[in-house]
CSV table of C-alpha atoms in Angstrom, one decimal:
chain,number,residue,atom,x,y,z
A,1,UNK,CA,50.6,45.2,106.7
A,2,UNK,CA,47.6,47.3,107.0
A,3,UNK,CA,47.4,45.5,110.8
A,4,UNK,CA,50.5,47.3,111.4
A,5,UNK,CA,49.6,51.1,110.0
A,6,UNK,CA,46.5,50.4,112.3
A,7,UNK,CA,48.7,49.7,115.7
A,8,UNK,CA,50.8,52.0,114.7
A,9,UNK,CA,48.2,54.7,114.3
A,10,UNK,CA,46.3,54.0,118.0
A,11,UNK,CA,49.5,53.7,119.7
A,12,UNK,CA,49.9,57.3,118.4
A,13,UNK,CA,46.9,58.4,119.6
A,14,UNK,CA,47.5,56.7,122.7
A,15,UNK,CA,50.4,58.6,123.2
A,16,UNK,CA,48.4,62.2,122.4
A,17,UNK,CA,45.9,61.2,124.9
A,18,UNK,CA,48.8,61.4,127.3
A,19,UNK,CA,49.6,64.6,126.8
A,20,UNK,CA,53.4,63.1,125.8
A,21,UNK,CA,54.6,65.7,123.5
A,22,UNK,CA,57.2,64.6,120.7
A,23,UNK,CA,60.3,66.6,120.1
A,24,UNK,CA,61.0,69.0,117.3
A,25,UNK,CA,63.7,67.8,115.2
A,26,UNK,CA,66.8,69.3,115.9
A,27,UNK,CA,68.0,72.9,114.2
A,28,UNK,CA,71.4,72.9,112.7
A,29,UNK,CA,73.4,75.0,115.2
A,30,UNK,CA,73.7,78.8,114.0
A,31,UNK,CA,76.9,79.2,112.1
A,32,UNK,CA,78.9,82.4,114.0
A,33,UNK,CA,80.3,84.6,111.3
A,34,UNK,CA,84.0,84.7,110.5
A,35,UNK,CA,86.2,86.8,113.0
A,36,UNK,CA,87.9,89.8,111.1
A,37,UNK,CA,91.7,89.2,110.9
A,38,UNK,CA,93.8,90.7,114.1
A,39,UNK,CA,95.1,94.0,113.1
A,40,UNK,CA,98.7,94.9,114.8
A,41,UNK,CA,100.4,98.2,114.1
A,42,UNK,CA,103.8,98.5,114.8
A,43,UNK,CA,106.0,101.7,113.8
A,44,UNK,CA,109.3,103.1,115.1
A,45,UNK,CA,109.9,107.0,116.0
A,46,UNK,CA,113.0,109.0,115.3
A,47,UNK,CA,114.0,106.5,112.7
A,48,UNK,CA,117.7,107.5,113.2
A,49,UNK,CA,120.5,104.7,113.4
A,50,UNK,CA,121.5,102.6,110.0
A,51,UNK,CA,121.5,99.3,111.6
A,52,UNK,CA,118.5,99.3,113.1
A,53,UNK,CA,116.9,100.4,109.7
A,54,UNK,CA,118.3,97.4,108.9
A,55,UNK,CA,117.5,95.2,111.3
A,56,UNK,CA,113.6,96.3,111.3
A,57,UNK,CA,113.1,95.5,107.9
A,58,UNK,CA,115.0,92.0,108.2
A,59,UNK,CA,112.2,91.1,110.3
A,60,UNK,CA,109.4,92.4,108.2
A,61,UNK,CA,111.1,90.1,105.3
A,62,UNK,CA,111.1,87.3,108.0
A,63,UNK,CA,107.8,87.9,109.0
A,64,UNK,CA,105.7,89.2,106.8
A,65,UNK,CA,105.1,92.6,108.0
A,66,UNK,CA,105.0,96.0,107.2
A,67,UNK,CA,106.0,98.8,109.6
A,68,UNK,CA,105.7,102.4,109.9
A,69,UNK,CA,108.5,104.9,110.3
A,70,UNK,CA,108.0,108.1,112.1
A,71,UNK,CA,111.2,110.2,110.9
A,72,UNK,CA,112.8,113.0,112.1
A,73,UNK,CA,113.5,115.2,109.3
A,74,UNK,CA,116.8,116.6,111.0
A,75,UNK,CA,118.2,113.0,110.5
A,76,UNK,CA,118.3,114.6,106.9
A,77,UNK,CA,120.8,117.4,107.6
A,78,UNK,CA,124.2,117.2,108.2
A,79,UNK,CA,126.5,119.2,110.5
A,80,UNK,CA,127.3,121.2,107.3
A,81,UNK,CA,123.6,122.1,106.3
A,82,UNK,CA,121.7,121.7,109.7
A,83,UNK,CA,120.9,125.7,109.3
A,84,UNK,CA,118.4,124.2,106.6
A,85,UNK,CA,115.9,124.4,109.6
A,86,UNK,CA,114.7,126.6,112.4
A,87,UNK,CA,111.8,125.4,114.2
A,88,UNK,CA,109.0,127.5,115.8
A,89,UNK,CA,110.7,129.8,118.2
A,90,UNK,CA,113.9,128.7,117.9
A,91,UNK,CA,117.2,129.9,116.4
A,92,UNK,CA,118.5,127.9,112.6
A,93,UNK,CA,120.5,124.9,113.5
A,94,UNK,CA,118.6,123.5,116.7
A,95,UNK,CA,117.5,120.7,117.7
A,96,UNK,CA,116.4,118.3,120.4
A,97,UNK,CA,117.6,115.8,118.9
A,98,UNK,CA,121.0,116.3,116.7
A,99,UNK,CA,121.5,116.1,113.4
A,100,UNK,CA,122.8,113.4,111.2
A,101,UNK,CA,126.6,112.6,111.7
A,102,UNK,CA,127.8,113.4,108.5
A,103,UNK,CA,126.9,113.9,104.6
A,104,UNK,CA,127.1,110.1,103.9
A,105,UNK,CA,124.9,109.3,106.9
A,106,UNK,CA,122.2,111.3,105.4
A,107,UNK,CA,122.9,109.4,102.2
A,108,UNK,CA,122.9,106.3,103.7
A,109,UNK,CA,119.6,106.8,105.8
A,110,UNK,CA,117.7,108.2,102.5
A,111,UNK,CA,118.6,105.1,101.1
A,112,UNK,CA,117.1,103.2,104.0
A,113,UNK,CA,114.3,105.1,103.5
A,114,UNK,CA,113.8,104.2,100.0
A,115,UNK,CA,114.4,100.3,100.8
A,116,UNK,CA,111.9,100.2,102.7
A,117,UNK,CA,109.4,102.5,101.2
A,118,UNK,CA,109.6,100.1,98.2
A,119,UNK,CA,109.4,97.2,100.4
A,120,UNK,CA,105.8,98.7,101.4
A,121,UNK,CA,106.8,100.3,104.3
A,122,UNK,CA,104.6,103.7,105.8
A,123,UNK,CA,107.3,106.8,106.2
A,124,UNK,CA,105.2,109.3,108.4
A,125,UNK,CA,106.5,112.4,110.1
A,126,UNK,CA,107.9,112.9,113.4
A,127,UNK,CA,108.0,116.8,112.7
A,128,UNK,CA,111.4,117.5,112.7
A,129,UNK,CA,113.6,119.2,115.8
A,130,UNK,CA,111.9,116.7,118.6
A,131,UNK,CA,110.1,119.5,120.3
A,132,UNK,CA,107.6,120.4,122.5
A,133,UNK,CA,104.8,121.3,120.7
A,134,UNK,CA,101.8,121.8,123.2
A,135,UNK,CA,101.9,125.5,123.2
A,136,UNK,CA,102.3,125.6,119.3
A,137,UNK,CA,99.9,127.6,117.7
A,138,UNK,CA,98.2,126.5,114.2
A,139,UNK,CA,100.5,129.0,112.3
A,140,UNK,CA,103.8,127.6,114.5
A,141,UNK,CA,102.5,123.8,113.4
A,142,UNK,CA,101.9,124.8,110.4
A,143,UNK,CA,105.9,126.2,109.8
A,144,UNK,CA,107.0,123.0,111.1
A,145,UNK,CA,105.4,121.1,108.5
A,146,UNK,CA,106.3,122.8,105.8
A,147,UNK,CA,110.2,122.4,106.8
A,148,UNK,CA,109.4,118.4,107.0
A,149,UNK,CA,108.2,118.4,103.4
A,150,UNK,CA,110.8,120.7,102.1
A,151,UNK,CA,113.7,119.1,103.9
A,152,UNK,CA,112.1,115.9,102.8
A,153,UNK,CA,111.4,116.6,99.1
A,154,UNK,CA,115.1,118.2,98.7
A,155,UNK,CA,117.4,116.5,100.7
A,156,UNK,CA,119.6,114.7,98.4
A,157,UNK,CA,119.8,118.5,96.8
A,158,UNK,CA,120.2,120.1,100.2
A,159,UNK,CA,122.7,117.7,101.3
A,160,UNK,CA,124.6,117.6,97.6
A,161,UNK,CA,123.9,114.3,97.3
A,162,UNK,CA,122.7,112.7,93.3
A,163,UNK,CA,119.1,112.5,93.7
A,164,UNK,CA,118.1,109.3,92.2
A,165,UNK,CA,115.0,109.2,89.7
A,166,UNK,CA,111.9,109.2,91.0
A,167,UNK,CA,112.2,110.6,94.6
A,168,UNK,CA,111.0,114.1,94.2
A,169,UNK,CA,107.8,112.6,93.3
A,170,UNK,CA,107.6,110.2,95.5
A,171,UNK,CA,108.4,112.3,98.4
A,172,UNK,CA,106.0,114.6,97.8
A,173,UNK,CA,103.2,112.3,98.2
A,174,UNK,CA,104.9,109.8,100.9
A,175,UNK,CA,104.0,112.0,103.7
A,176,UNK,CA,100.4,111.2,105.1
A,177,UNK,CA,101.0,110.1,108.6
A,178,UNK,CA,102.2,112.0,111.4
A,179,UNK,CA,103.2,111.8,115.4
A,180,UNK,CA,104.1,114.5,117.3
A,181,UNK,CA,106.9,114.3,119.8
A,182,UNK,CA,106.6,112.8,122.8
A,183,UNK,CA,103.1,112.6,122.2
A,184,UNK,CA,102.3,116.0,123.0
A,185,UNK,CA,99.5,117.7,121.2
A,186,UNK,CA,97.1,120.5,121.4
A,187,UNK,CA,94.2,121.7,119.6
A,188,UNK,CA,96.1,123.6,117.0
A,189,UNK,CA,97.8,120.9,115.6
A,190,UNK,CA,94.4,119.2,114.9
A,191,UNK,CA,93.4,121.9,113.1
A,192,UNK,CA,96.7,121.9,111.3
A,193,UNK,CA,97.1,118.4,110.3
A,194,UNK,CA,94.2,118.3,107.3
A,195,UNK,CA,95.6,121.8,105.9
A,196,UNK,CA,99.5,120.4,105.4
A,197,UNK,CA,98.1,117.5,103.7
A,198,UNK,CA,98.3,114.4,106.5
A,199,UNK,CA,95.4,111.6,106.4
A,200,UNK,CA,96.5,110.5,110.1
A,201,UNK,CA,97.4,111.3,113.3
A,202,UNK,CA,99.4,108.5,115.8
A,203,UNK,CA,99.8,110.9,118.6
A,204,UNK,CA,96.9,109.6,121.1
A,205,UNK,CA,97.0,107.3,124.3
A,206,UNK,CA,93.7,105.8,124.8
A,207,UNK,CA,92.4,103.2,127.9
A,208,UNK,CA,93.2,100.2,126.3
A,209,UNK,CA,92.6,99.3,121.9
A,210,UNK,CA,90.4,100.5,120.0
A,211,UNK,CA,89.0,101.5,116.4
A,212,UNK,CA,90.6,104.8,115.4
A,213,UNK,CA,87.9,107.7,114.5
A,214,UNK,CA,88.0,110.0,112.3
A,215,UNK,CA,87.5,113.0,113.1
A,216,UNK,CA,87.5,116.0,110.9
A,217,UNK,CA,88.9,114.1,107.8
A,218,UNK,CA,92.1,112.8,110.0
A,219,UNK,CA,92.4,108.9,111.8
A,220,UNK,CA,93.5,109.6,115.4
A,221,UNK,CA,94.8,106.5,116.2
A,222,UNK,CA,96.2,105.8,120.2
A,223,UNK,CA,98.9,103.9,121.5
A,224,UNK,CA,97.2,101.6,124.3
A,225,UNK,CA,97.4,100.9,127.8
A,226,UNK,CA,98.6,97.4,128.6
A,227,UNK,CA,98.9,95.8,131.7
A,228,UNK,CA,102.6,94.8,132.5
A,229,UNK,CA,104.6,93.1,134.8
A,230,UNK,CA,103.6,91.8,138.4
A,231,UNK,CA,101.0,93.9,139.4
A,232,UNK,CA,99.6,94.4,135.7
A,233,UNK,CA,99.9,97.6,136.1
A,234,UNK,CA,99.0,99.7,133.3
A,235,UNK,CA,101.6,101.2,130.8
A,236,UNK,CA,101.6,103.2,127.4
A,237,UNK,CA,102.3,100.2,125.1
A,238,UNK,CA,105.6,102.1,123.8
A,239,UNK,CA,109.4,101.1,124.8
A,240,UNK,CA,110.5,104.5,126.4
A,241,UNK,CA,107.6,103.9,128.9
A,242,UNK,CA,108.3,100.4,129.8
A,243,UNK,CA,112.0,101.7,130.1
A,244,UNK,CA,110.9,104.1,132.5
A,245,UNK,CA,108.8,101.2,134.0
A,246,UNK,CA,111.3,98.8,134.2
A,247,UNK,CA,114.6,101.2,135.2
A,248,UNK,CA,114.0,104.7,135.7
A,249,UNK,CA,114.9,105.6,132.1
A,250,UNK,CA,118.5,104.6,132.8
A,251,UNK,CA,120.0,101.7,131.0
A,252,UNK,CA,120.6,98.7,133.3
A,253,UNK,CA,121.8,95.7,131.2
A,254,UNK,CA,122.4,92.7,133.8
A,255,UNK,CA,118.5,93.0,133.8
A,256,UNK,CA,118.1,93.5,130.4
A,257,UNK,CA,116.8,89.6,129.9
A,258,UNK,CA,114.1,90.1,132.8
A,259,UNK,CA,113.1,93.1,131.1
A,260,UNK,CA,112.9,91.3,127.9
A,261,UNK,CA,110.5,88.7,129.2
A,262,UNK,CA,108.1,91.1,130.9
A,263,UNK,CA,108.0,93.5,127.3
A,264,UNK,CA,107.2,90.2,125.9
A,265,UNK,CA,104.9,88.8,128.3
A,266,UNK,CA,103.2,92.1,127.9
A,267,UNK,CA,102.8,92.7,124.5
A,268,UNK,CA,101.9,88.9,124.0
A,269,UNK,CA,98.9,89.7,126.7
A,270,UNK,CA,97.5,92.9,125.2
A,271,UNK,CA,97.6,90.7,121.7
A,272,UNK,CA,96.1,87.4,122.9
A,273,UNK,CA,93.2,89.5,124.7
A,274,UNK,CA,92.0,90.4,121.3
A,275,UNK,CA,92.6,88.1,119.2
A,276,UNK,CA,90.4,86.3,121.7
A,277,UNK,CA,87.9,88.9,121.8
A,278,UNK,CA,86.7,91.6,120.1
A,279,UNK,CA,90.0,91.7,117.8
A,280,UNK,CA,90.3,95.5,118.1
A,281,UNK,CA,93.6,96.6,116.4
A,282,UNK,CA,96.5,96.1,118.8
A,283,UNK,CA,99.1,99.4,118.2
A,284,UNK,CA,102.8,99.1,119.6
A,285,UNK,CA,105.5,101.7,119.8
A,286,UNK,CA,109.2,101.7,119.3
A,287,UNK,CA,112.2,103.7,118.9
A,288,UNK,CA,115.8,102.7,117.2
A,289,UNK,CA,117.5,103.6,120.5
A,290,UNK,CA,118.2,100.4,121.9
A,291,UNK,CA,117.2,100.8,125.8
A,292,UNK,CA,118.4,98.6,128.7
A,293,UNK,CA,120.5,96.9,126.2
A,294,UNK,CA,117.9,96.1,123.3
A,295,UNK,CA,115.1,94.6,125.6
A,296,UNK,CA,112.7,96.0,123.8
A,297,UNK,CA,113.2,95.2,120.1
A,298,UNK,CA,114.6,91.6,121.4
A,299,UNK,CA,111.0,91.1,122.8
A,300,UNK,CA,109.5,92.9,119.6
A,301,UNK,CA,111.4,90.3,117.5
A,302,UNK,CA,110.0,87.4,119.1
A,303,UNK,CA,106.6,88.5,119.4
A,304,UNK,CA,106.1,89.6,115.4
A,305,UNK,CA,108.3,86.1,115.1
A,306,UNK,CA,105.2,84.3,116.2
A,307,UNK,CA,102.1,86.7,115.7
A,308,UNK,CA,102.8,88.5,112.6
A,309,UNK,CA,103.1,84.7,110.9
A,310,UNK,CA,99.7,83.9,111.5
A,311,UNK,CA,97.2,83.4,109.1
A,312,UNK,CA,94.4,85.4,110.7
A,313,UNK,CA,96.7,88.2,111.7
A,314,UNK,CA,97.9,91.5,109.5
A,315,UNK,CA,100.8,93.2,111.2
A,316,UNK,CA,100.3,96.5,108.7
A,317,UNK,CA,101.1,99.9,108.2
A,318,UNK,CA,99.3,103.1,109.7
A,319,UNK,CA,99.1,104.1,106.3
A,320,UNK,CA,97.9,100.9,104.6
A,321,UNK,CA,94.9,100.3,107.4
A,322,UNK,CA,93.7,104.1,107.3
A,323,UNK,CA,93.2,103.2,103.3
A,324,UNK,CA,91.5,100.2,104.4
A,325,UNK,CA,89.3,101.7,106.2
A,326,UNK,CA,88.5,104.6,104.3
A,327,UNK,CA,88.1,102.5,101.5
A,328,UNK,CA,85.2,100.0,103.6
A,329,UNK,CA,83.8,103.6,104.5
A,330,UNK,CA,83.1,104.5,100.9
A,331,UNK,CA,81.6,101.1,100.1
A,332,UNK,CA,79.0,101.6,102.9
A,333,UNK,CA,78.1,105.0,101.9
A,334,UNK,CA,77.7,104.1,98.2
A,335,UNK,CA,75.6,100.4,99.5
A,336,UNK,CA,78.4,99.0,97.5
């Protein structure tokens, strides 16, 4: 035995004298962290027609999601008490944008609202008349805000409908989100926001996802650019604009399948590039008009149909990621 240690040894040395230079053993391979789940933030504006209440909250049961609605407080007044409002500028009774169709619509719809707020839904504010409010100042913002939470708060009284228990309460602290009509903003509504009580603005466009900041004690969050169709050319990641893409904002329904496909082809794209990547939060936009005969929500069905399922992937509300996020903020601050 001791023979062998002794071989052994001088072929070592043998091999030093070489210069032959042994190998370190081999490190266990670094262990990447865990990717955060994919964030997708769907919400609907206008929030007008019954059935497609309905029909978006079947598909959060089916799927797992939850949405946000951007209502239109005039979809709270009837013919009969649409004199309720008067928006900046503009005589009582207008709006771009109608009113509801009758006393029992308005009943009906507050009772979609409260469905789905107790299904975990986000209702957020869509101001209420549908207009233009670029040249608003902070003062004309700030009138337009304060009809939204009274029309809100008191519409079963407005409207003479039996308020059920519970909903003055919970209306007056249901509104903390806000997007203003076709996305037009201005400084003054900035300023206005924080002052009438909101925690979030979803009025942006930005160059593609992104993480929302905060910026003066409101979340901006921005509807992305997505490339679509056969040129991937880029597009506001909202129905309307691929309608306007896709048929000059007038409904043609023979193409309605192709128009499907490339809405879904698209929104697929924009969601597998980050859940690939960086997994940025992937925002989407809808309305309850159905638009070149419902291409838009039939490709918004299948896509949350096979995303929103996933394990790794939260298909949330504005409202319930702000928290999030506000909430991860405080634990850094605190070294919690």
């Amino acid at each position: 035995m001791l023979r062998s240690y002794r071989v052994l040894a001088f072929s070592l040395a043998s091999f030093a004298a070489a210069g032959v230079a042994f190998a370190d053993p081999p490190k266990a391979p670094a262990v990447a962290p865990p990717k955060p789940k994919q964030i997708v933030l769907i919400s609907f504006d206008a929030a007008r027609e019954i059935s497609q209440w309905q029909r978006s909250r079947a598909l959060a049961k089916r799927t797992g999601a939850h949405f946000t609605y951007f209502l239109s407080c005039v979809f709270l007044l009837s013919p009969d008490t649409r004199q309720q409002y008067s928006g900046p500028g503009k005589t009582a009774g207008k709006s771009n944008v109608g009113f509801a169709a009758s006393k029992q619509d308005v009943a009906d719809r507050l009772e979609q609202v409260r469905l789905a707020a107790a299904e975990g839904h986000d209702i957020g504010s869509h101001a209420c008349g549908h207009f233009d409010g670029k040249a608003w100042s902070k003062a004309d913002w700030l009138a337009e805000f304060a009809s939204v939470r009274r029309i809100f708060e008191n519409a079963y009284a407005i409207n003479g409908i039996p308020e059920p228990a519970g909903w003055h309460d919970f209306a007056h602290h249901a509104l903390v989100g806000f997007r203003a009509p076709y996305l037009s903003t201005n400084k003054a509504l900035y300023e206005a926001l924080p002052q009438a009580g909101f925690q979030y603005d979803a009025s942006g466009v930005s160059k593609g996802p992104a993480l929302p900041p905060t910026v003066k004690g409101t979340m901006r969050f921005a509807l992305p650019l997505v490339p679509e169709g056969p040129k991937a050319k880029s597009v506001v990641a909202m129905d309307y604009n691929l309608y306007v893409r896709h048929s000059g904002g007038t409904e043609k329904p023979a193409m309605a399948a192709e128009f499907t496909e490339r809405a879904y082809e698209a929104f697929r794209a924009a969601f597998d590039a980050q859940y690939s990547g960086k997994r940025l939060p992937l925002e989407l936009g809808f309305h309850f008009t159905l638009m070149n005969d419902g291409a838009y929500w039939t490709a918004l069905e299948r896509f949350a149909g096979e995303v929103c399922v996933k394990a790794d992937v939260e298909c949330i509300s504005f409202r319930d990621y702000a928290a999030r996020r506000r909430a991860d903020t405080t634990k850094e601050t605190v070294g919690g």
